Coordinates of N, CA and C in Angstrom, one line a residue:
M1 N -10.3 -48.4 24.8 CA -9.6 -48.0 23.7 C -9.8 -46.5 23.5
K2 N -8.9 -45.8 23.0 CA -8.9 -44.3 22.9 C -8.9 -44.0 21.4
R3 N -9.7 -43.0 21.1 CA -9.7 -42.5 19.6 C -9.0 -41.1 19.7
I4 N -8.3 -40.9 18.8 CA -7.4 -39.7 18.8 C -8.3 -38.6 18.1
I5 N -8.4 -37.5 18.8 CA -9.2 -36.4 18.2 C -8.2 -35.2 18.1
L6 N -8.1 -34.5 16.9 CA -7.2 -33.5 16.8 C -7.9 -32.2 16.4
V7 N -7.5 -31.2 17.1 CA -8.2 -29.9 16.8 C -7.1 -28.8 16.6
C8 N -6.2 -28.9 15.5 CA -5.1 -28.0 15.3 C -4.4 -28.3 14.1
V9 N -3.4 -27.7 13.6 CA -2.5 -28.0 12.5 C -1.5 -29.1 13.1
I10 N -1.4 -30.3 12.5 CA -0.6 -31.3 13.1 C 0.3 -32.2 12.2
S11 N 1.2 -32.7 12.9 CA 2.2 -33.8 12.3 C 2.6 -34.6 13.5
F12 N 2.4 -35.9 13.5 CA 2.8 -36.7 14.7 C 3.0 -38.1 14.2
C13 N 3.4 -39.0 15.3 CA 3.7 -40.4 15.2 C 3.3 -41.1 16.4
F14 N 3.0 -42.4 16.4 CA 2.7 -43.2 17.5 C 3.7 -44.3 17.7
G15 N 3.9 -44.7 18.9 CA 4.9 -45.9 19.2 C 4.4 -46.5 20.5
E16 N 5.0 -47.6 20.8 CA 4.8 -48.3 22.1 C 5.6 -47.7 23.2
I17 N 4.8 -47.6 24.4 CA 5.4 -47.1 25.6 C 6.4 -48.0 26.2
F18 N 7.5 -47.6 26.6 CA 8.6 -48.4 27.4 C 9.1 -49.4 26.5
A19 N 9.2 -49.4 25.2 CA 9.8 -50.2 24.3 C 10.4 -49.5 23.2
Q20 N 11.2 -50.1 22.4 CA 11.8 -49.7 21.3 C 10.7 -48.9 20.4
Q21 N 10.8 -47.8 20.0 CA 9.7 -47.1 19.3 C 9.5 -47.7 18.0
N22 N 8.2 -48.3 17.8 CA 7.7 -48.8 16.4 C 6.9 -47.9 16.0
L23 N 7.1 -47.2 14.8 CA 6.2 -46.3 14.3 C 5.0 -47.0 13.7
I24 N 3.8 -46.5 14.2 CA 2.5 -46.9 13.8 C 1.9 -46.1 12.8
V25 N 1.9 -44.9 13.1 CA 1.3 -43.8 12.2 C 2.3 -42.7 12.0
N26 N 2.5 -42.2 10.8 CA 3.4 -41.0 10.7 C 2.6 -40.2 9.6
E27 N 1.9 -39.1 10.0 CA 1.1 -38.3 9.1 C 1.5 -36.9 9.0
N28 N 1.8 -36.5 7.8 CA 2.4 -35.1 7.6 C 1.3 -34.3 6.7
F29 N 0.2 -35.1 6.4 CA -0.8 -34.4 5.6 C -0.4 -33.8 4.3
N30 N 0.5 -34.5 3.6 CA 0.9 -34.1 2.3 C -0.3 -34.4 1.3
G31 N -0.3 -33.6 0.2 CA -1.3 -33.7 -0.8 C -2.5 -32.8 -0.6
T32 N -3.6 -33.2 -1.1 CA -4.8 -32.4 -0.9 C -6.0 -33.0 -0.3
L33 N -5.8 -34.3 0.1 CA -7.0 -35.2 0.7 C -6.5 -35.7 2.0
L34 N -7.5 -35.8 2.8 CA -7.1 -36.7 4.1 C -7.0 -38.1 3.7
S35 N -6.0 -38.7 4.3 CA -5.7 -40.1 4.0 C -6.8 -40.9 4.7
D36 N -6.9 -42.4 4.4 CA -7.9 -43.2 5.0 C -7.8 -43.3 6.4
L37 N -6.8 -42.8 7.1 CA -6.6 -42.9 8.5 C -7.5 -42.0 9.3
W38 N -8.0 -41.0 8.6 CA -8.8 -39.9 9.3 C -10.2 -39.7 8.8
Q39 N -11.0 -39.1 9.7 CA -12.3 -38.9 9.4 C -12.5 -37.4 9.9
T40 N -13.5 -36.6 9.2 CA -13.8 -35.3 9.8 C -15.0 -35.4 10.7
Q41 N -15.1 -34.6 11.6 CA -16.3 -34.5 12.5 C -17.5 -33.9 11.8
G42 N -18.5 -34.7 11.5 CA -19.7 -34.1 10.7 C -20.5 -33.0 11.5
N43 N -20.8 -33.4 12.6 CA -21.7 -32.4 13.5 C -21.4 -32.8 14.9
S44 N -21.4 -32.0 15.8 CA -21.0 -32.2 17.2 C -22.1 -33.3 17.9
G45 N -21.5 -34.1 18.7 CA -22.4 -35.2 19.3 C -22.9 -34.8 20.7
P46 N -23.2 -36.0 21.4 CA -23.8 -35.8 22.7 C -22.9 -35.2 23.8
N47 N -21.6 -35.1 23.6 CA -20.8 -34.5 24.6 C -20.6 -33.0 24.4
I48 N -21.4 -32.4 23.5 CA -21.3 -31.0 23.3 C -21.7 -30.3 24.5
S49 N -21.0 -29.3 24.8 CA -21.4 -28.5 26.1 C -22.7 -27.5 25.7
E50 N -23.5 -27.4 26.6 CA -24.6 -26.4 26.5 C -24.2 -25.0 26.1
T51 N -22.9 -24.8 26.5 CA -22.4 -23.3 26.3 C -21.4 -23.2 25.1
A52 N -21.4 -24.4 24.4 CA -20.4 -24.4 23.2 C -20.8 -23.4 22.2
Q53 N -20.0 -22.6 21.7 CA -20.4 -21.6 20.6 C -20.0 -22.1 19.3
Q54 N -19.3 -23.2 19.1 CA -18.9 -23.8 17.8 C -19.4 -25.2 17.6
I55 N -19.7 -25.5 16.3 CA -20.0 -26.7 15.8 C -19.1 -27.2 14.8
F56 N -18.5 -28.5 14.8 CA -17.6 -28.9 13.9 C -18.2 -29.4 12.6
V57 N -17.7 -28.8 11.5 CA -18.2 -29.2 10.1 C -17.0 -29.6 9.2
P58 N -17.3 -30.6 8.4 CA -16.2 -31.0 7.4 C -15.6 -29.8 6.6
N59 N -16.4 -28.9 6.2 CA -15.9 -27.8 5.3 C -14.8 -27.1 5.9
N60 N -14.6 -27.1 7.3 CA -13.5 -26.4 7.9 C -12.2 -27.1 8.0
V61 N -12.2 -28.3 7.4 CA -10.9 -29.1 7.3 C -10.3 -29.1 5.9
V62 N -9.1 -28.5 5.8 CA -8.6 -28.2 4.4 C -7.1 -29.0 4.6
V63 N -6.8 -29.9 3.6 CA -5.6 -30.5 3.3 C -5.0 -29.9 2.1
N64 N -3.8 -29.2 2.2 CA -3.2 -28.7 1.1 C -1.6 -28.6 1.4
N65 N -1.1 -29.8 1.3 CA 0.4 -30.0 1.8 C 0.5 -29.5 3.3
G66 N -0.4 -29.9 4.1 CA -0.4 -29.6 5.5 C -1.9 -29.7 5.8
L67 N -2.2 -29.7 7.1 CA -3.5 -29.7 7.6 C -3.9 -28.4 8.2
K68 N -5.1 -27.8 7.8 CA -5.5 -26.6 8.3 C -7.0 -26.8 8.8
L69 N -7.3 -26.5 10.1 CA -8.4 -26.5 10.7 C -9.0 -25.1 11.0
F70 N -10.0 -24.7 10.4 CA -10.5 -23.4 10.5 C -11.6 -23.2 11.4
L71 N -11.6 -22.0 12.1 CA -12.8 -21.5 13.0 C -13.4 -20.3 12.1
K72 N -14.6 -20.4 11.9 CA -15.2 -19.3 11.0 C -16.4 -18.7 11.8
Y73 N -16.6 -17.4 11.7 CA -17.9 -16.7 12.3 C -18.9 -17.1 11.2
Q74 N -19.9 -18.0 11.5 CA -21.0 -18.4 10.7 C -22.2 -18.7 11.7
P75 N -22.8 -17.7 12.2 CA -24.0 -17.9 13.1 C -25.1 -18.5 12.4
G76 N -25.8 -19.5 13.0 CA -26.9 -20.1 12.4 C -27.4 -21.3 13.2
C77 N -28.4 -22.0 12.6 CA -28.8 -23.3 13.3 C -28.2 -24.5 12.6
Y78 N -27.7 -25.4 13.4 CA -27.1 -26.7 12.8 C -27.7 -27.9 13.6
Y79 N -27.6 -29.0 12.9 CA -28.0 -30.2 13.7 C -26.9 -30.8 14.5
T80 N -27.2 -31.2 15.7 CA -26.2 -31.9 16.6 C -27.1 -33.2 16.8
W81 N -26.3 -34.2 17.4 CA -27.0 -35.6 17.6 C -27.0 -35.9 19.0
Q82 N -27.9 -36.6 19.4 CA -27.9 -37.2 20.7 C -28.5 -38.6 20.7
Y83 N -28.0 -39.6 21.5 CA -28.5 -40.9 21.6 C -29.4 -40.9 22.7
C84 N -30.6 -41.7 22.5 CA -31.5 -42.0 23.4 C -31.7 -43.6 23.6
D85 N -32.4 -44.0 24.6 CA -32.8 -45.3 24.7 C -33.7 -45.8 23.6
A86 N -33.5 -46.9 23.0 CA -34.4 -47.3 21.8 C -35.8 -47.6 22.1
N87 N -36.1 -47.8 23.6 CA -37.3 -48.0 24.0 C -38.2 -46.6 24.1
N88 N -37.3 -45.6 24.0 CA -38.0 -44.2 24.2 C -37.5 -43.4 23.0
C89 N -37.7 -43.9 21.8 CA -37.1 -43.2 20.6 C -38.3 -42.1 20.1
N90 N -38.2 -41.0 20.6 CA -39.0 -39.9 20.2 C -38.3 -38.5 20.6
P91 N -38.8 -37.5 20.0 CA -38.1 -36.2 20.3 C -38.1 -35.8 21.7
S92 N -39.1 -36.3 22.5 CA -39.1 -35.9 24.0 C -37.9 -36.5 24.8
C93 N -37.1 -37.3 24.2 CA -36.1 -38.1 24.9 C -34.8 -37.1 24.9
T94 N -34.8 -36.1 24.1 CA -33.7 -35.2 23.9 C -33.8 -34.0 24.8
V95 N -32.8 -33.1 24.8 CA -32.9 -31.8 25.4 C -33.9 -31.0 24.7
A96 N -34.5 -30.0 25.3 CA -35.5 -29.1 24.7 C -34.8 -28.5 23.5
P97 N -35.6 -28.4 22.4 CA -35.1 -27.9 21.0 C -34.7 -26.3 21.3
D98 N -33.7 -25.9 20.7 CA -33.2 -24.6 20.7 C -34.3 -23.6 20.2
P99 N -34.9 -22.6 21.1 CA -35.9 -21.7 20.6 C -35.5 -20.8 19.4
Q100 N -34.2 -20.6 19.2 CA -33.7 -19.9 18.1 C -33.7 -20.6 16.7
C101 N -34.1 -21.9 16.8 CA -34.1 -22.9 15.6 C -35.6 -23.4 15.4
P102 N -36.7 -22.6 15.5 CA -38.0 -23.2 15.4 C -38.3 -23.8 14.2
Y103 N -37.8 -23.6 13.1 CA -38.1 -24.1 11.8 C -37.5 -25.5 11.5
M104 N -36.6 -25.9 12.4 CA -35.9 -27.2 12.4 C -36.5 -28.2 13.2
P105 N -37.1 -29.3 12.8 CA -37.6 -30.2 13.7 C -36.5 -31.2 14.3
V106 N -36.9 -31.8 15.4 CA -36.1 -32.9 16.0 C -36.4 -34.2 15.3
N107 N -35.6 -34.9 14.7 CA -35.7 -36.0 14.0 C -35.1 -37.3 14.7
C108 N -35.8 -38.3 14.9 CA -35.3 -39.5 15.8 C -35.5 -40.7 14.9
Q109 N -34.6 -41.7 15.0 CA -34.7 -43.0 14.4 C -33.9 -44.0 15.0
I110 N -34.4 -45.3 15.0 CA -33.6 -46.4 15.7 C -32.4 -46.8 14.8
Q111 N -31.3 -46.9 15.6 CA -30.1 -47.4 14.9 C -29.5 -48.5 15.8
G112 N -29.7 -49.7 15.5 CA -29.3 -50.8 16.4 C -29.9 -50.8 17.6
D113 N -29.3 -50.8 18.9 CA -30.0 -50.8 20.1 C -30.0 -49.4 20.7
H114 N -29.8 -48.3 19.8 CA -30.0 -47.0 20.3 C -30.8 -46.2 19.4
C115 N -31.3 -45.1 19.9 CA -32.1 -44.1 19.1 C -31.3 -42.9 18.9
L116 N -31.1 -42.6 17.6 CA -30.2 -41.4 17.3 C -31.2 -40.2 16.9
C117 N -31.0 -39.1 17.5 CA -31.9 -38.0 17.3 C -31.1 -36.8 17.0
L118 N -31.5 -36.2 15.8 CA -30.9 -35.0 15.3 C -31.6 -33.8 16.0
V119 N -30.9 -32.9 16.6 CA -31.5 -31.9 17.5 C -30.9 -30.6 17.0
P120 N -31.8 -29.6 16.6 CA -31.3 -28.3 16.2 C -30.7 -27.5 17.3
K121 N -29.6 -26.8 17.0 CA -29.0 -25.9 18.1 C -28.4 -24.7 17.3
S122 N -28.4 -23.5 18.0 CA -27.8 -22.4 17.3 C -26.3 -22.3 17.8
F123 N -25.5 -21.9 16.9 CA -24.1 -21.7 17.1 C -23.6 -20.4 16.5
V124 N -22.5 -20.0 17.0 CA -21.9 -18.5 16.4 C -20.9 -18.9 15.5
Y125 N -20.1 -20.1 15.7 CA -18.9 -20.4 14.9 C -19.0 -21.8 14.3
T126 N -18.4 -22.1 13.2 CA -18.1 -23.4 12.6 C -16.7 -23.7 12.9
A127 N -16.2 -24.8 13.2 CA -14.9 -25.3 13.4 C -14.5 -26.5 12.7
G128 N -13.2 -26.8 12.5 CA -12.7 -28.0 12.0 C -12.2 -29.0 13.0
M129 N -12.5 -30.3 12.7 CA -11.9 -31.3 13.7 C -11.8 -32.6 12.8
I130 N -10.6 -33.3 13.1 CA -10.5 -34.6 12.5 C -10.2 -35.7 13.7
Y131 N -10.5 -36.9 13.4 CA -10.2 -37.9 14.4 C -9.7 -39.2 13.6
S132 N -9.0 -40.1 14.4 CA -8.5 -41.3 13.7 C -9.7 -42.3 13.5
K133 N -9.7 -43.0 12.5 CA -10.7 -44.1 12.3 C -10.3 -45.3 13.2
D134 N -9.0 -45.5 13.3 CA -8.5 -46.6 14.2 C -8.4 -46.2 15.6
T135 N -8.4 -47.1 16.6 CA -8.2 -46.8 18.0 C -6.9 -47.4 18.5
Y136 N -6.4 -46.9 19.5 CA -5.1 -47.4 20.0 C -5.3 -47.6 21.5
L137 N -4.8 -48.7 22.0 CA -4.8 -49.0 23.4 C -3.9 -48.2 24.3
Y138 N -2.7 -48.1 23.8 CA -1.6 -47.3 24.4 C -0.6 -47.0 23.4
G139 N 0.4 -46.0 23.7 CA 1.3 -45.6 22.8 C 1.9 -44.3 23.1
T140 N 2.8 -43.8 22.3 CA 3.3 -42.5 22.5 C 2.7 -41.6 21.4
F141 N 2.3 -40.5 21.7 CA 1.5 -39.7 20.9 C 2.3 -38.3 20.8
E142 N 2.7 -37.9 19.6 CA 3.6 -36.8 19.3 C 2.8 -36.0 18.3
I143 N 2.9 -34.6 18.6 CA 2.3 -33.6 17.6 C 3.2 -32.4 17.5
S144 N 3.2 -31.9 16.3 CA 3.8 -30.6 15.9 C 2.8 -29.8 15.3
C145 N 2.5 -28.6 15.8 CA 1.5 -27.9 15.3 C 1.7 -26.4 15.6
K146 N 1.0 -25.5 14.8 CA 0.9 -24.1 15.2 C -0.4 -23.7 15.8
I147 N -0.3 -23.0 16.9 CA -1.5 -22.5 17.5 C -1.8 -21.1 17.1
P148 N -3.0 -20.9 16.8 CA -3.5 -19.5 16.4 C -3.4 -18.6 17.4
S149 N -3.2 -17.3 17.1 CA -3.2 -16.3 18.2 C -4.5 -15.5 18.5
N150 N -5.6 -16.1 17.8 CA -6.9 -15.4 18.0 C -7.3 -15.7 19.5
T151 N -8.1 -14.7 20.0 CA -8.7 -14.9 21.3 C -10.0 -15.7 21.2
N152 N -10.4 -16.2 22.2 CA -11.8 -16.9 22.2 C -11.8 -18.2 21.3
T153 N -10.6 -18.8 21.2 CA -10.5 -20.1 20.6 C -9.8 -21.1 21.4
N154 N -10.1 -22.4 21.3 CA -9.5 -23.4 22.2 C -8.8 -24.5 21.3
P155 N -7.7 -24.3 20.6 CA -7.0 -25.3 19.9 C -6.7 -26.4 20.9
A156 N -6.9 -27.7 20.5 CA -6.6 -28.8 21.4 C -6.2 -30.2 20.7
F157 N -5.6 -31.0 21.4 CA -5.1 -32.4 21.0 C -5.7 -33.3 22.1
W158 N -6.7 -34.1 21.8 CA -7.4 -35.1 22.7 C -7.1 -36.5 22.4
L159 N -7.2 -37.3 23.5 CA -7.4 -38.7 23.4 C -8.7 -39.0 23.9
S160 N -9.6 -39.6 23.3 CA -11.0 -39.8 23.7 C -11.4 -41.2 23.6
S161 N -12.3 -41.6 24.6 CA -12.8 -42.9 24.7 C -13.6 -43.2 23.4
D162 N -13.6 -44.4 22.9 CA -14.3 -44.7 21.7 C -15.6 -45.4 22.2
A163 N -15.9 -45.7 23.5 CA -17.1 -46.3 23.9 C -18.2 -45.2 23.9
L164 N -19.4 -45.7 23.4 CA -20.5 -44.8 23.3 C -21.1 -44.4 24.7
G165 N -21.3 -43.2 24.8 CA -21.9 -42.7 26.1 C -20.9 -42.4 27.2
E166 N -19.6 -42.9 27.0 CA -18.6 -42.5 28.0 C -18.1 -41.2 27.7
C167 N -17.7 -40.5 28.8 CA -17.2 -39.0 28.6 C -15.7 -39.1 29.0
E168 N -15.1 -40.1 28.8 CA -13.6 -40.2 29.1 C -12.8 -39.5 28.1
E169 N -11.9 -38.6 28.5 CA -11.1 -37.8 27.6 C -9.8 -37.5 28.3
I170 N -8.7 -37.5 27.6 CA -7.4 -36.8 28.0 C -7.1 -35.8 27.2
D171 N -7.0 -34.6 27.7 CA -6.5 -33.4 27.0 C -5.1 -33.4 27.0
M172 N -4.4 -33.8 25.9 CA -2.9 -33.7 25.9 C -2.5 -32.2 26.0
F173 N -3.2 -31.4 25.4 CA -3.2 -29.9 25.5 C -4.5 -29.3 25.1
E174 N -4.9 -28.3 25.7 CA -6.0 -27.4 25.4 C -5.7 -26.1 25.7
F175 N -5.5 -25.2 24.7 CA -5.2 -23.8 24.9 C -6.4 -23.0 25.2
M176 N -6.6 -22.4 26.3 CA -7.8 -21.7 26.6 C -7.7 -20.2 26.1
N177 N -8.6 -19.7 25.5 CA -8.5 -18.3 24.9 C -7.2 -17.9 24.2
C178 N -6.7 -19.1 23.7 CA -5.5 -18.9 22.9 C -4.4 -18.1 23.4
S179 N -4.1 -18.4 24.7 CA -2.9 -17.9 25.2 C -1.8 -18.8 24.8
S180 N -1.0 -18.5 23.9 CA 0.0 -19.5 23.2 C 1.1 -19.9 24.2
S181 N 1.1 -19.3 25.5 CA 2.1 -19.8 26.4 C 1.5 -20.6 27.6
E182 N 0.2 -20.6 27.7 CA -0.5 -21.3 28.8 C -1.5 -22.3 28.3
F183 N -1.5 -23.5 28.7 CA -2.4 -24.6 28.2 C -2.7 -25.5 29.4
K184 N -3.8 -26.3 29.3 CA -4.2 -27.2 30.2 C -4.0 -28.7 29.7
T185 N -3.7 -29.5 30.7 CA -3.6 -30.9 30.4 C -4.5 -31.6 31.5
T186 N -5.5 -32.3 31.0 CA -6.6 -32.6 31.8 C -7.2 -34.1 31.5
I187 N -7.5 -34.9 32.6 CA -8.1 -36.2 32.4 C -9.5 -35.9 32.8
H188 N -10.5 -36.2 31.9 CA -11.9 -36.2 32.3 C -12.4 -37.6 32.4
K189 N -13.3 -37.7 33.4 CA -14.0 -39.1 33.6 C -15.4 -38.9 33.6

């Protein structure tokens, strides 16, 4: 099952592949609140790159008769999360704490058969991301969006695995350094 992850201004619909198109979701982000279909990314999870300069925060998602996802220069220390084996649920099961965040402890707790650890990391930017609460096994995914012209940003539309610990992802598009004419389409396994 894939979870839809959106990192841009969007409007899209889903349908069955190779069949008459049955509309499953049509979201134009009218109004001022995210509908029940969507959830914001609270903080970046275990797949965050060691070189990532941004962390996803809910305050950078704004719905006001359209969706806007912001990238803001907000250097500081933020908590990310990592899963560890429940049999080894202590701060040593995570990556080494960021030396730029010495005043923020690593906090670990058992959640089901996993150990969830909140790990401090320094970031230069905060960014907005939403993802679908529902998952879709297959379909047609369509998006209409505006790509910002800033450099050093990476607007993207992803399909991502819902399974814990898997790093499977399909980048429908990912603009690197915001060249509005060049983008990548990639399958990550």
